[in-house]
Each structure stands twice: as structure tokens, then as C-alpha cells.
Coordinates of C-alpha atoms in Angstrom, one line a residue:
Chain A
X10 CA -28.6 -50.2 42.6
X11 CA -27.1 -53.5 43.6
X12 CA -25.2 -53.8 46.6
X13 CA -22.5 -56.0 47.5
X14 CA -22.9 -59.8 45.7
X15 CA -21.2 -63.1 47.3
X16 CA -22.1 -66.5 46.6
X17 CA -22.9 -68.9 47.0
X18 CA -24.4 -67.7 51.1
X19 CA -23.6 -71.2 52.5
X20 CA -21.1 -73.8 51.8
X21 CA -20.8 -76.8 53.6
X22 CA -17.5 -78.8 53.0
X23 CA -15.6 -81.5 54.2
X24 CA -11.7 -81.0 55.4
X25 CA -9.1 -81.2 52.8
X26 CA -11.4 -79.9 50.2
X27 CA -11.0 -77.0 47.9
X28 CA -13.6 -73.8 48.8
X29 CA -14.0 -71.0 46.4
X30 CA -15.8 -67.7 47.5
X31 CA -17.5 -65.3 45.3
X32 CA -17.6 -61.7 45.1
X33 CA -19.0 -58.9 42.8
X34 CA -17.8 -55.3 44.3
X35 CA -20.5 -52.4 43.7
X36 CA -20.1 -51.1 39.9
X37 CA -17.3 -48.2 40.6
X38 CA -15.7 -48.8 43.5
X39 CA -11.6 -49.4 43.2
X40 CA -11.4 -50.9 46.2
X41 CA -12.3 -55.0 47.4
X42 CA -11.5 -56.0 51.1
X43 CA -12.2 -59.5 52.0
X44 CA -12.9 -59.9 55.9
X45 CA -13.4 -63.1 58.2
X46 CA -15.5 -63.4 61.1
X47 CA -16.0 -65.4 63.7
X48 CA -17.2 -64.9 67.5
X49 CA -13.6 -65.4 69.0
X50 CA -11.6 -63.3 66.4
X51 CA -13.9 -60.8 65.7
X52 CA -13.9 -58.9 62.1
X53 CA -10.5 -59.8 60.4
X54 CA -8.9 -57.8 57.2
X55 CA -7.9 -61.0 55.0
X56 CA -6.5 -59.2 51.8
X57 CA -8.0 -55.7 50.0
X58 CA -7.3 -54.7 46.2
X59 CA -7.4 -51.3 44.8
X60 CA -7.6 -51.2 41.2
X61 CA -7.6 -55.1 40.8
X62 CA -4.3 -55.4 42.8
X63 CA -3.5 -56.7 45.6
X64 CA -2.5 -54.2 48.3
X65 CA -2.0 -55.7 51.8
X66 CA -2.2 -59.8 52.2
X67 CA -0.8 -59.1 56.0
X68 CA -3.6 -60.7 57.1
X69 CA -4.4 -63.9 54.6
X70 CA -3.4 -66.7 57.5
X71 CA -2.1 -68.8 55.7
X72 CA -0.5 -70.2 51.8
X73 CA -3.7 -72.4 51.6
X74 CA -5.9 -69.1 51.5
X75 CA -5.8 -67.6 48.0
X76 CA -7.4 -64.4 46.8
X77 CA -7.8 -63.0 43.1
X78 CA -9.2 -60.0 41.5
X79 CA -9.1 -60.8 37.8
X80 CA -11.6 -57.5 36.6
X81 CA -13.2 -54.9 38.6
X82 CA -16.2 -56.5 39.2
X83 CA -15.3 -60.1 40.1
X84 CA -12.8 -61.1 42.9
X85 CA -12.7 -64.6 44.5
X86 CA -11.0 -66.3 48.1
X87 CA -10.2 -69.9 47.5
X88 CA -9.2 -72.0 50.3
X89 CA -7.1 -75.2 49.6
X90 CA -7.0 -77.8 51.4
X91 CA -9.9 -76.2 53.8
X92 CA -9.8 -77.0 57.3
X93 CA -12.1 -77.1 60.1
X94 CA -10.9 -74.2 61.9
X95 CA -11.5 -72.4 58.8
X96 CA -15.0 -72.1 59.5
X97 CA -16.9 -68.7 60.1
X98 CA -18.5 -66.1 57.9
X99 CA -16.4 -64.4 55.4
X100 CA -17.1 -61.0 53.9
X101 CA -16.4 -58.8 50.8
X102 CA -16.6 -55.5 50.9
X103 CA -16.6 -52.8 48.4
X104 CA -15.5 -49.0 48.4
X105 CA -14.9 -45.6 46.5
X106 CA -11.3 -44.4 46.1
X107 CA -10.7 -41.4 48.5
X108 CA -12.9 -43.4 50.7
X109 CA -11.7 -46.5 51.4
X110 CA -13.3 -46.8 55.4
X111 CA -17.1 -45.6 53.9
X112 CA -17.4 -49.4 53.0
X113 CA -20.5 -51.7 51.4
X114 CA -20.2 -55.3 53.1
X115 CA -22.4 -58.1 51.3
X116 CA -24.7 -60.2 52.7
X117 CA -21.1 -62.5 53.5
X118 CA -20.7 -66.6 52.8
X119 CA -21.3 -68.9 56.2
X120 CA -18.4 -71.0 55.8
X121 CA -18.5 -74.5 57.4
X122 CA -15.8 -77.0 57.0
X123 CA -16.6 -80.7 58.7
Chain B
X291 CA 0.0 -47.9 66.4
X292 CA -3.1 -49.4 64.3
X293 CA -5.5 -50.6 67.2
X294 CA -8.4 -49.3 67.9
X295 CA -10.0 -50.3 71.2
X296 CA -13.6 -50.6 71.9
X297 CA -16.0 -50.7 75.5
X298 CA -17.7 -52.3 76.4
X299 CA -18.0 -55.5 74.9
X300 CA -21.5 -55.7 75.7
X301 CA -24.6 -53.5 76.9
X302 CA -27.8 -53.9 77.9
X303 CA -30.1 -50.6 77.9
X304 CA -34.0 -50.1 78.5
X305 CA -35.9 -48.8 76.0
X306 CA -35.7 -45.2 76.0
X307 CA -32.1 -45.0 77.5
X308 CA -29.2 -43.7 76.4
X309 CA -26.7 -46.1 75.0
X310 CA -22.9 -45.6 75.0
X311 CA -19.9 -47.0 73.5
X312 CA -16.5 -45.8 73.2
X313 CA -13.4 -46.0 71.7
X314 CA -9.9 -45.4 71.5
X315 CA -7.4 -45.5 68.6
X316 CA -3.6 -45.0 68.5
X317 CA -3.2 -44.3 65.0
X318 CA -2.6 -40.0 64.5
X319 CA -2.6 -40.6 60.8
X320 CA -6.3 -41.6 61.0
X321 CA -8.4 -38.6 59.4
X322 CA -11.8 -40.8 59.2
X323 CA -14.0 -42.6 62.2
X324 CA -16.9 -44.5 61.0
X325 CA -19.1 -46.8 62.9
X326 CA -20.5 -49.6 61.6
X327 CA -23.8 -51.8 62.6
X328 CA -24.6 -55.3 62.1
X329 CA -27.8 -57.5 62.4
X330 CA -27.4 -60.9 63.0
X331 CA -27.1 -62.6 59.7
X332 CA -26.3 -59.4 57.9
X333 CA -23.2 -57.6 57.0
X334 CA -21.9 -54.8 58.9
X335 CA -23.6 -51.4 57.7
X336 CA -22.2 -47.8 57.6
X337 CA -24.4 -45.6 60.1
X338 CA -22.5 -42.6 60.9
X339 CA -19.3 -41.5 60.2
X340 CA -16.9 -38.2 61.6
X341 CA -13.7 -36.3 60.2
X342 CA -11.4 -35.2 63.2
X343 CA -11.9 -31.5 62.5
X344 CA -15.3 -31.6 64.2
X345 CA -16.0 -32.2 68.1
X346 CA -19.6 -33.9 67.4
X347 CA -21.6 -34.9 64.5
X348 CA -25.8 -36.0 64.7
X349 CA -28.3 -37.8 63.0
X350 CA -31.5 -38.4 64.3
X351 CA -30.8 -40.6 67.6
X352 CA -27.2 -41.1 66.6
X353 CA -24.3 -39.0 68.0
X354 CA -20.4 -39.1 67.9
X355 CA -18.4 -37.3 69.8
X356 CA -14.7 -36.9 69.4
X357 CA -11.7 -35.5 71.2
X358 CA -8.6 -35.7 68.9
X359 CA -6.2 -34.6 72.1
X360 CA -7.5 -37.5 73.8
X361 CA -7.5 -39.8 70.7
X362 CA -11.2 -40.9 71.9
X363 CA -14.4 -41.3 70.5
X364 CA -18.0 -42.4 71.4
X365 CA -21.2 -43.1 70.0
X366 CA -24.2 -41.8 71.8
X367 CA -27.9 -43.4 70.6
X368 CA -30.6 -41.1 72.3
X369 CA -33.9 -42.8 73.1
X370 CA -32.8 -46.7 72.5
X371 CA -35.2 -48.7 70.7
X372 CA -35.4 -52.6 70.5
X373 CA -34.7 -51.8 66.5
X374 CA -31.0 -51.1 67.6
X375 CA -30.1 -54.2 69.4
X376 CA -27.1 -55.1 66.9
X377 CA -23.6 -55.1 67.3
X378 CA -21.8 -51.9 66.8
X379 CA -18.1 -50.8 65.5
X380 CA -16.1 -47.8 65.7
X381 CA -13.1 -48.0 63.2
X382 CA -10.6 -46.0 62.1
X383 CA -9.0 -44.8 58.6
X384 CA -7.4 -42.7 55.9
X385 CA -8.4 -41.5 52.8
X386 CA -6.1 -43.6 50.9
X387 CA -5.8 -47.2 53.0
X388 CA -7.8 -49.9 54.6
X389 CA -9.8 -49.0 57.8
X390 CA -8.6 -50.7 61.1
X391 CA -11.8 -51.9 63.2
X392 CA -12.6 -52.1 67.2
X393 CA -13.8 -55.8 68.4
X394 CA -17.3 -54.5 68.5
X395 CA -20.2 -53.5 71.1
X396 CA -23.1 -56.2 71.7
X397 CA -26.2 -53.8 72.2
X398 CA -29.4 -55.2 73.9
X399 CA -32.4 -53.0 74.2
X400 CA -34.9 -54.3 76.1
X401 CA -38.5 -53.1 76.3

């Protein structure tokens, strides 16, 4: 079975740029997270969906981060206009309902903004 | 009320030691404690998990042990191998929201 898909695995973009992140959830799971992570933060909850809808955004940092889960099996994060400190490794992660901490992470998307 | 704490940041151990990392949470609602391990360059991986109506839960070299009065719980690896230098997570959860995770152990195993 296929795990966890993001693309693309690198991006490499300039500040004030607009970054869109891909993710395909494992076929059956209910429940996207999205996650950042860098060496000084550590592993942050961005935004999770259950069902395609948005459940807690607590953690998107700000309006220019943007997530969307349009189907079960496609979500994206956009980030508009990206910014420098924006760089680090961002994560999707997939999960079954009832079991929403037994979670699949992908392979994640390096992130670097210039 | 939704941390969960995590020491130490970093450990070195010999192969063949025992390595141990602990953890803390605040959070009585949590009925799920998984620990996660990453590679570098790979996404963080379920490796063991533990319901708070057990003290202790094994497989193969990996142990947790967990005292719910105490609201603590460590994992053990038994005869460390350079194959499980990673970093680890403990984290906490429910059945029915997102999963709160410590900062994360650095382990170094070194021959």
C-alpha cells in the first residue's frame, strides 16, 4: 500500500512568492494534520481536518498560511507571500478515525524561501 | 494542560546499553501515548504505542513504562544498536483529537 504522498520533496523559492504544498492522505483515513519543523521549534501542529474539515487552525501562524482539503484524498498548504523565516520541512500526516495519535507522516516537503 | 515534556534532549549510549528517555504530560484526558522515531531525512514513524490501563508494554528491544499517578512515562531500548541513532518522541492523545508531541530525544549509539 501507499503511504503518505507530498510533493513536490523540495521547493526552493524566492520571498514574496506564492508556495503550494501537496498532500495525498493514506486511502481511508478521516483525518489530515499538517506539521512544521524546524531545529528551533521542533514538530508544530499547523492545521488537521477530519472528514475534509478543518478542525483546529490554532496553530497556522499566520493569514498568509492557507490550508485546504477539497476531497479525501487531496489536501494542500499554500503560503502567500512566503517569507524567509518560513523555511523548514513541513509534514502531512494521515490517520484512522478512533485513532487519531496512531499517525502515517510522509516523506515531508524541505521548504526553503531565499 | 496540553504539554508534554520530554528528557533529555540528547543522549549518547554505547552499543549494547540501555537507552532512556522520559516524559511527562499534564493532560488527564489523554487515554493514548505513542512514541514516534525519525531518521534524518525521513518522517517521524510510529514504533510503539501504550493505553494507560497497562503499567508496561514490549516489543522486541523496545519498552514503555507508564505510571498514570505520576503522569510519567519512559521508553526503555534494551541492547542499543547504531540502527537506533534517530530522534525519538513521546506524545500524547485521545481517541477523538489531535495528539500533542514532546520536543524530542536526539539518540546516538555509538559502537
Amino acid at each position: 500500500d501507499a503511504g503518505v504522498i507530498q510533493s513536490p520533496r523540495h521547493e526552493v523559492t524566492e520571498m514574496g512568492q506564492e508556495v503550494t504544498l501537496r498532500c495525498k492522505p493514506i486511502s481511508g483515513h478521516d483525518y489530515l494534520f499538517w506539521y512544521r519543523q524546524t531545529m528551533m521549534r521542533g514538530l508544530e501542529l499547523l492545521i488537521y481536518f477530519n472528514n475534509n474539515v478543518p478542525i483546529d487552525d490554532s496553530g497556522m501562524p499566520e493569514d498568509r498560511f492557507s490550508a485546504k482539503m477539497p476531497n479525501a484524498s487531496f489536501s494542500t498548504l499554500k503560503i502567500q507571500p512566503s517569507e524567509p523565516r518560513d523555511s523548514a520541512v513541513y509534514f502531512c500526516a494521515s490517520s484512522l478515525s478512533g485513532a487519531p495519535a496512531e499517525q502515517y507522516f510522509g516523506p515531508g516537503t524541505r521548504l526553503t524561501v531565499t | 494542560q496540553q504539554q508534554v515534556k520530554q528528557s533529555p534532549q540528547s543522549l549518547i549510549v554505547q552499543k549494547g546499553g540501555i537507552s532512556i528517555i522520559n516524559c511527562a504530560y499534564e493532560n488527564t484526558a489523554f487515554d493514548y501515548f505513542p512514541w514516534y522515531q525519525q531518521f534524518p531525512g525521513k518522517g517521524p514513524a510510529l514504533l510503539i504505542a501504550i493505553r494507560p490501563d497497562v503499567s508496561e508494554k514490549k516489543e522486541g528491544r523496545f519498552t514503555i513504562s507508564f505510571n498514570k499517578s505520576a503522569k510519567q512515562f519512559s521508553l526503555h531500548i534494551m541492547d542499543s544498536q547504531p540502527g537506533d541513532s534517530a530522534t525519538y518522541f513521546c506524545a500524547g492523545g485521545t481517541s477523538y483529537d489531535k495528539v500533542i508531541f514532546g520536543p524530542g530525544t536526539s539518540l546516538s549509539v555509538i559502537p
